[in-house]
Amino acid sequence: MIAGNVLPPTPFHRPVTFFSDAPRWARSPAVAVGVAVGSALLLAIAVYALGVEFASQFSETVTVDNPAYPGDQFCEINDGSFPSGPEGHDPCDEPATVERDPGPMVREAFNEVAVYAFIGWMLAWAVGAILLHVGAKVADGVADMSDTFAIAAWSGVPSAVATLPTVAVIAYALRSEDLTLEDPETTQAAIEAALASVEPILLVLAVVGTTWQAAVWYGGLRGLHDLDRQKAGVVAAVFWVITLLMSV
């Protein structure tokens, strides 16, 4: 109780009080975009870190097509008549396959996922803000769309923060698994078994992150949209259920 009184209100601590007296900067479109981008970056960094950790689990090399080899059909058609490459080197003399460290390939795949995660987060923020505004207006909310976008942006921070322990738990679960790209089915089964072992923890983290996020929605609906407790609670609860179902 003492700590609650001493700490100043923020969007994440005593959000009703914060949004009731929210300074103009906290509701500005520029800050809303900045907060949303920051949350999206945090998610992308978490995905990248998971990729780095996941890639380190592959200790065996994998056989892949050699990009320097033009292909059997090409070499059979030319049958040595094709001009040699630099310094008289015939590309058809290259081996058809080579051994590669799978780590860089796995990291590259996760890098792409991180980019999509960033884009997806920004889209989710925009769509979520519009839906939240519709819900608030149905409940007789009074705030402008820009205010709702600010609420949605601030509410994304707890969810983004929750991805950090989530990634740590997943990385820990996969650390003891023997993974290889040579046998994708076995690797997939091992990954699924590892994730199943920590599923209760992941569920708890999802519930905590979503509940904290719902508290920010509730505070914004009370403080900016001037909804009473019941209406703000109903709108926040509906979005809590939807978000939780989408995250598990």
CSV table of C-alpha atoms in Angstrom, one decimal:
chain,number,residue,atom,x,y,z
A,1,MET,CA,0.0,0.0,0.0
A,2,ILE,CA,2.8,2.4,0.8
A,3,ALA,CA,4.7,1.6,-2.4
A,4,GLY,CA,1.4,2.1,-4.3
A,5,ASN,CA,1.0,5.6,-2.8
A,6,VAL,CA,4.7,6.6,-3.3
A,7,LEU,CA,5.1,5.5,-6.9
A,8,PRO,CA,3.6,7.9,-9.4
A,9,PRO,CA,0.7,6.7,-11.6
A,10,THR,CA,1.7,5.3,-15.0
A,11,PRO,CA,-0.1,3.5,-17.7
A,12,PHE,CA,1.0,0.3,-16.1
A,13,HIS,CA,0.6,1.2,-12.4
A,14,ARG,CA,-2.7,2.9,-11.3
A,15,PRO,CA,-3.7,3.4,-15.0
A,16,VAL,CA,-7.1,4.9,-14.1
A,17,THR,CA,-5.4,7.7,-12.2
A,18,PHE,CA,-2.8,8.2,-15.0
A,19,PHE,CA,-5.3,8.4,-17.8
A,20,SER,CA,-7.7,10.5,-15.8
A,21,ASP,CA,-5.0,13.2,-15.6
A,22,ALA,CA,-3.0,12.1,-18.6
A,23,PRO,CA,-0.6,14.8,-19.8
A,24,ARG,CA,-1.0,15.8,-23.4
A,25,TRP,CA,2.3,14.2,-24.5
A,26,ALA,CA,1.0,10.8,-23.2
A,27,ARG,CA,-1.9,11.0,-25.6
A,28,SER,CA,-0.2,12.5,-28.6
A,29,PRO,CA,-0.1,10.5,-31.9
A,30,ALA,CA,3.7,10.8,-32.1
A,31,VAL,CA,4.1,9.2,-28.7
A,32,ALA,CA,1.5,6.5,-29.5
A,33,VAL,CA,3.4,5.6,-32.6
A,34,GLY,CA,6.7,5.6,-30.8
A,35,VAL,CA,5.4,3.4,-28.0
A,36,ALA,CA,3.9,1.0,-30.6
A,37,VAL,CA,7.2,0.9,-32.5
A,38,GLY,CA,9.2,0.3,-29.3
A,39,SER,CA,6.9,-2.6,-28.4
A,40,ALA,CA,7.2,-4.1,-31.9
A,41,LEU,CA,11.0,-3.8,-31.7
A,42,LEU,CA,11.0,-5.5,-28.4
A,43,LEU,CA,9.1,-8.4,-29.8
A,44,ALA,CA,11.3,-8.6,-32.9
A,45,ILE,CA,14.5,-8.6,-30.7
A,46,ALA,CA,13.0,-11.4,-28.6
A,47,VAL,CA,12.3,-13.5,-31.7
A,48,TYR,CA,15.8,-12.8,-33.0
A,49,ALA,CA,17.3,-13.8,-29.7
A,50,LEU,CA,15.3,-17.0,-29.8
A,51,GLY,CA,16.6,-17.7,-33.2
A,52,VAL,CA,20.2,-17.2,-32.1
A,53,GLU,CA,19.7,-19.6,-29.2
A,54,PHE,CA,17.8,-22.1,-31.3
A,55,ALA,CA,20.4,-22.1,-34.0
A,56,SER,CA,23.1,-23.0,-31.5
A,57,GLN,CA,21.3,-26.3,-30.8
A,58,PHE,CA,22.2,-27.7,-34.2
A,59,SER,CA,25.7,-29.2,-33.9
A,60,GLU,CA,25.7,-31.5,-37.0
A,61,THR,CA,26.3,-30.2,-40.5
A,62,VAL,CA,23.6,-30.6,-43.1
A,63,THR,CA,23.8,-31.5,-46.8
A,64,VAL,CA,22.5,-28.9,-49.2
A,65,ASP,CA,22.7,-28.2,-52.9
A,66,ASN,CA,25.9,-26.5,-54.0
A,67,PRO,CA,25.0,-23.1,-55.5
A,68,ALA,CA,28.2,-23.2,-57.6
A,69,TYR,CA,27.1,-26.4,-59.4
A,70,PRO,CA,24.9,-25.6,-62.4
A,71,GLY,CA,23.0,-28.8,-62.3
A,72,ASP,CA,23.1,-32.3,-63.8
A,73,GLN,CA,20.9,-31.4,-66.8
A,74,PHE,CA,23.0,-28.4,-67.7
A,75,CYS,CA,26.3,-30.3,-67.4
A,76,GLU,CA,25.0,-33.3,-69.4
A,77,ILE,CA,23.8,-31.0,-72.3
A,78,ASN,CA,27.1,-29.1,-72.5
A,79,ASP,CA,29.2,-32.2,-71.8
A,80,GLY,CA,32.3,-30.2,-71.2
A,81,SER,CA,31.9,-27.9,-74.2
A,82,PHE,CA,30.7,-25.0,-72.1
A,83,PRO,CA,33.4,-22.4,-71.6
A,84,SER,CA,35.2,-22.8,-68.3
A,85,GLY,CA,34.8,-20.3,-65.5
A,86,PRO,CA,37.4,-18.0,-64.1
A,87,GLU,CA,41.0,-19.3,-64.4
A,88,GLY,CA,39.9,-22.2,-66.5
A,89,HIS,CA,37.6,-23.7,-63.8
A,90,ASP,CA,34.7,-25.7,-65.1
A,91,PRO,CA,31.7,-25.2,-62.8
A,92,CYS,CA,30.5,-28.7,-63.7
A,93,ASP,CA,33.5,-30.0,-61.7
A,94,GLU,CA,32.0,-28.7,-58.6
A,95,PRO,CA,30.2,-31.2,-56.3
A,96,ALA,CA,26.4,-31.3,-56.5
A,97,THR,CA,26.1,-31.0,-52.8
A,98,VAL,CA,28.1,-29.5,-49.9
A,99,GLU,CA,28.1,-29.7,-46.2
A,100,ARG,CA,26.9,-26.6,-44.4
A,101,ASP,CA,26.6,-25.4,-40.8
A,102,PRO,CA,22.8,-25.2,-40.3
A,103,GLY,CA,23.2,-22.4,-37.7
A,104,PRO,CA,23.3,-19.5,-40.2
A,105,MET,CA,20.3,-20.9,-42.1
A,106,VAL,CA,18.2,-21.2,-39.0
A,107,ARG,CA,19.2,-17.7,-37.9
A,108,GLU,CA,18.2,-16.3,-41.3
A,109,ALA,CA,14.8,-17.9,-41.1
A,110,PHE,CA,14.3,-16.4,-37.6
A,111,ASN,CA,15.4,-13.0,-38.9
A,112,GLU,CA,12.6,-13.2,-41.4
A,113,VAL,CA,10.1,-14.2,-38.7
A,114,ALA,CA,11.3,-11.2,-36.6
A,115,VAL,CA,10.6,-8.8,-39.5
A,116,TYR,CA,7.1,-10.3,-39.9
A,117,ALA,CA,6.6,-10.2,-36.1
A,118,PHE,CA,7.4,-6.4,-36.2
A,119,ILE,CA,5.0,-5.8,-39.1
A,120,GLY,CA,2.3,-8.0,-37.6
A,121,TRP,CA,2.5,-6.2,-34.2
A,122,MET,CA,2.1,-2.8,-35.9
A,123,LEU,CA,-0.9,-4.0,-37.8
A,124,ALA,CA,-2.4,-5.6,-34.7
A,125,TRP,CA,-2.0,-2.3,-32.9
A,126,ALA,CA,-3.8,-0.4,-35.6
A,127,VAL,CA,-6.6,-2.9,-36.0
A,128,GLY,CA,-6.9,-3.4,-32.2
A,129,ALA,CA,-7.1,0.3,-31.6
A,130,ILE,CA,-10.0,0.7,-34.1
A,131,LEU,CA,-11.9,-2.2,-32.6
A,132,LEU,CA,-11.3,-0.9,-29.1
A,133,HIS,CA,-12.6,2.5,-30.2
A,134,VAL,CA,-15.7,0.9,-31.6
A,135,GLY,CA,-16.2,-1.0,-28.3
A,136,ALA,CA,-15.8,2.2,-26.4
A,137,LYS,CA,-18.2,4.2,-28.5
A,138,VAL,CA,-20.8,1.4,-28.2
A,139,ALA,CA,-20.4,1.8,-24.4
A,140,ASP,CA,-20.9,5.6,-24.8
A,141,GLY,CA,-17.2,6.5,-24.7
A,142,VAL,CA,-16.3,10.2,-25.3
A,143,ALA,CA,-12.6,10.2,-26.3
A,144,ASP,CA,-11.3,10.8,-29.8
A,145,MET,CA,-9.8,8.1,-32.0
A,146,SER,CA,-6.3,9.4,-31.3
A,147,ASP,CA,-6.8,8.8,-27.6
A,148,THR,CA,-7.9,5.2,-28.2
A,149,PHE,CA,-4.8,4.7,-30.4
A,150,ALA,CA,-2.7,5.9,-27.4
A,151,ILE,CA,-4.5,3.5,-25.0
A,152,ALA,CA,-3.9,0.6,-27.5
A,153,ALA,CA,-0.2,1.6,-27.8
A,154,TRP,CA,0.4,1.8,-24.1
A,155,SER,CA,-1.5,-1.5,-23.5
A,156,GLY,CA,0.9,-3.3,-25.9
A,157,VAL,CA,3.9,-2.7,-23.6
A,158,PRO,CA,2.9,-5.3,-21.0
A,159,SER,CA,2.3,-7.9,-23.8
A,160,ALA,CA,5.6,-7.1,-25.4
A,161,VAL,CA,7.4,-7.4,-22.0
A,162,ALA,CA,5.7,-10.7,-21.4
A,163,THR,CA,7.4,-12.1,-24.5
A,164,LEU,CA,10.8,-11.9,-22.8
A,165,PRO,CA,10.2,-14.6,-20.1
A,166,THR,CA,8.2,-16.5,-22.7
A,167,VAL,CA,11.2,-16.6,-25.0
A,168,ALA,CA,13.5,-17.5,-22.1
A,169,VAL,CA,11.2,-20.5,-21.2
A,170,ILE,CA,11.1,-21.7,-24.8
A,171,ALA,CA,14.8,-21.4,-25.2
A,172,TYR,CA,15.4,-23.3,-21.9
A,173,ALA,CA,13.0,-26.1,-23.0
A,174,LEU,CA,14.8,-26.5,-26.3
A,175,ARG,CA,18.3,-26.4,-24.9
A,176,SER,CA,18.5,-30.0,-24.0
A,177,GLU,CA,17.0,-31.3,-27.2
A,178,ASP,CA,19.2,-33.0,-29.9
A,179,LEU,CA,18.1,-31.3,-33.1
A,180,THR,CA,19.2,-31.9,-36.7
A,181,LEU,CA,17.9,-30.7,-40.0
A,182,GLU,CA,18.7,-34.1,-41.6
A,183,ASP,CA,15.7,-35.6,-39.9
A,184,PRO,CA,13.0,-32.9,-39.9
A,185,GLU,CA,10.2,-35.2,-38.5
A,186,THR,CA,12.3,-36.3,-35.5
A,187,THR,CA,13.3,-32.7,-34.9
A,188,GLN,CA,9.7,-31.5,-35.1
A,189,ALA,CA,8.6,-34.2,-32.7
A,190,ALA,CA,11.3,-33.2,-30.2
A,191,ILE,CA,10.4,-29.5,-30.4
A,192,GLU,CA,6.7,-30.3,-29.8
A,193,ALA,CA,7.5,-32.5,-26.9
A,194,ALA,CA,9.8,-29.8,-25.4
A,195,LEU,CA,7.1,-27.1,-25.8
A,196,ALA,CA,4.5,-29.4,-24.3
A,197,SER,CA,6.6,-29.8,-21.2
A,198,VAL,CA,6.5,-26.0,-20.5
A,199,GLU,CA,3.0,-25.3,-21.8
A,200,PRO,CA,1.6,-24.6,-18.3
A,201,ILE,CA,4.3,-22.0,-17.8
A,202,LEU,CA,3.6,-20.4,-21.2
A,203,LEU,CA,-0.1,-20.3,-20.4
A,204,VAL,CA,0.5,-18.5,-17.1
A,205,LEU,CA,2.7,-16.0,-18.8
A,206,ALA,CA,0.1,-15.4,-21.5
A,207,VAL,CA,-2.6,-14.9,-18.8
A,208,VAL,CA,-0.4,-12.5,-16.8
A,209,GLY,CA,0.6,-10.4,-19.9
A,210,THR,CA,-3.0,-10.2,-21.2
A,211,THR,CA,-4.4,-9.4,-17.7
A,212,TRP,CA,-1.9,-6.6,-17.3
A,213,GLN,CA,-2.8,-5.4,-20.8
A,214,ALA,CA,-6.5,-5.5,-19.9
A,215,ALA,CA,-5.8,-3.3,-16.8
A,216,VAL,CA,-4.3,-0.6,-19.2
A,217,TRP,CA,-7.4,-0.9,-21.4
A,218,TYR,CA,-9.6,-0.5,-18.4
A,219,GLY,CA,-7.7,2.5,-17.1
A,220,GLY,CA,-7.8,4.2,-20.5
A,221,LEU,CA,-11.5,3.5,-20.9
A,222,ARG,CA,-12.2,5.0,-17.5
A,223,GLY,CA,-9.8,7.9,-17.7
A,224,LEU,CA,-10.1,9.0,-21.3
A,225,HIS,CA,-13.4,7.6,-22.5
A,226,ASP,CA,-15.1,8.5,-19.2
A,227,LEU,CA,-16.8,5.1,-18.9
A,228,ASP,CA,-18.1,3.9,-15.5
A,229,ARG,CA,-16.6,0.9,-13.9
A,230,GLN,CA,-19.1,-1.6,-15.2
A,231,LYS,CA,-18.9,-0.5,-18.9
A,232,ALA,CA,-15.2,-0.2,-18.9
A,233,GLY,CA,-14.9,-3.6,-17.2
A,234,VAL,CA,-17.1,-5.2,-19.8
A,235,VAL,CA,-15.2,-3.8,-22.8
A,236,ALA,CA,-11.9,-4.6,-21.2
A,237,ALA,CA,-13.0,-8.2,-20.4
A,238,VAL,CA,-14.2,-8.8,-23.9
A,239,PHE,CA,-10.9,-7.8,-25.3
A,240,TRP,CA,-9.1,-9.8,-22.6
A,241,VAL,CA,-10.9,-13.0,-23.7
A,242,ILE,CA,-10.3,-12.3,-27.4
A,243,THR,CA,-6.6,-11.5,-26.9
A,244,LEU,CA,-6.0,-14.5,-24.6
A,245,LEU,CA,-7.7,-16.9,-27.1
A,246,MET,CA,-5.5,-15.6,-29.9
A,247,SER,CA,-2.3,-15.9,-27.8
A,248,VAL,CA,-2.7,-19.5,-26.6
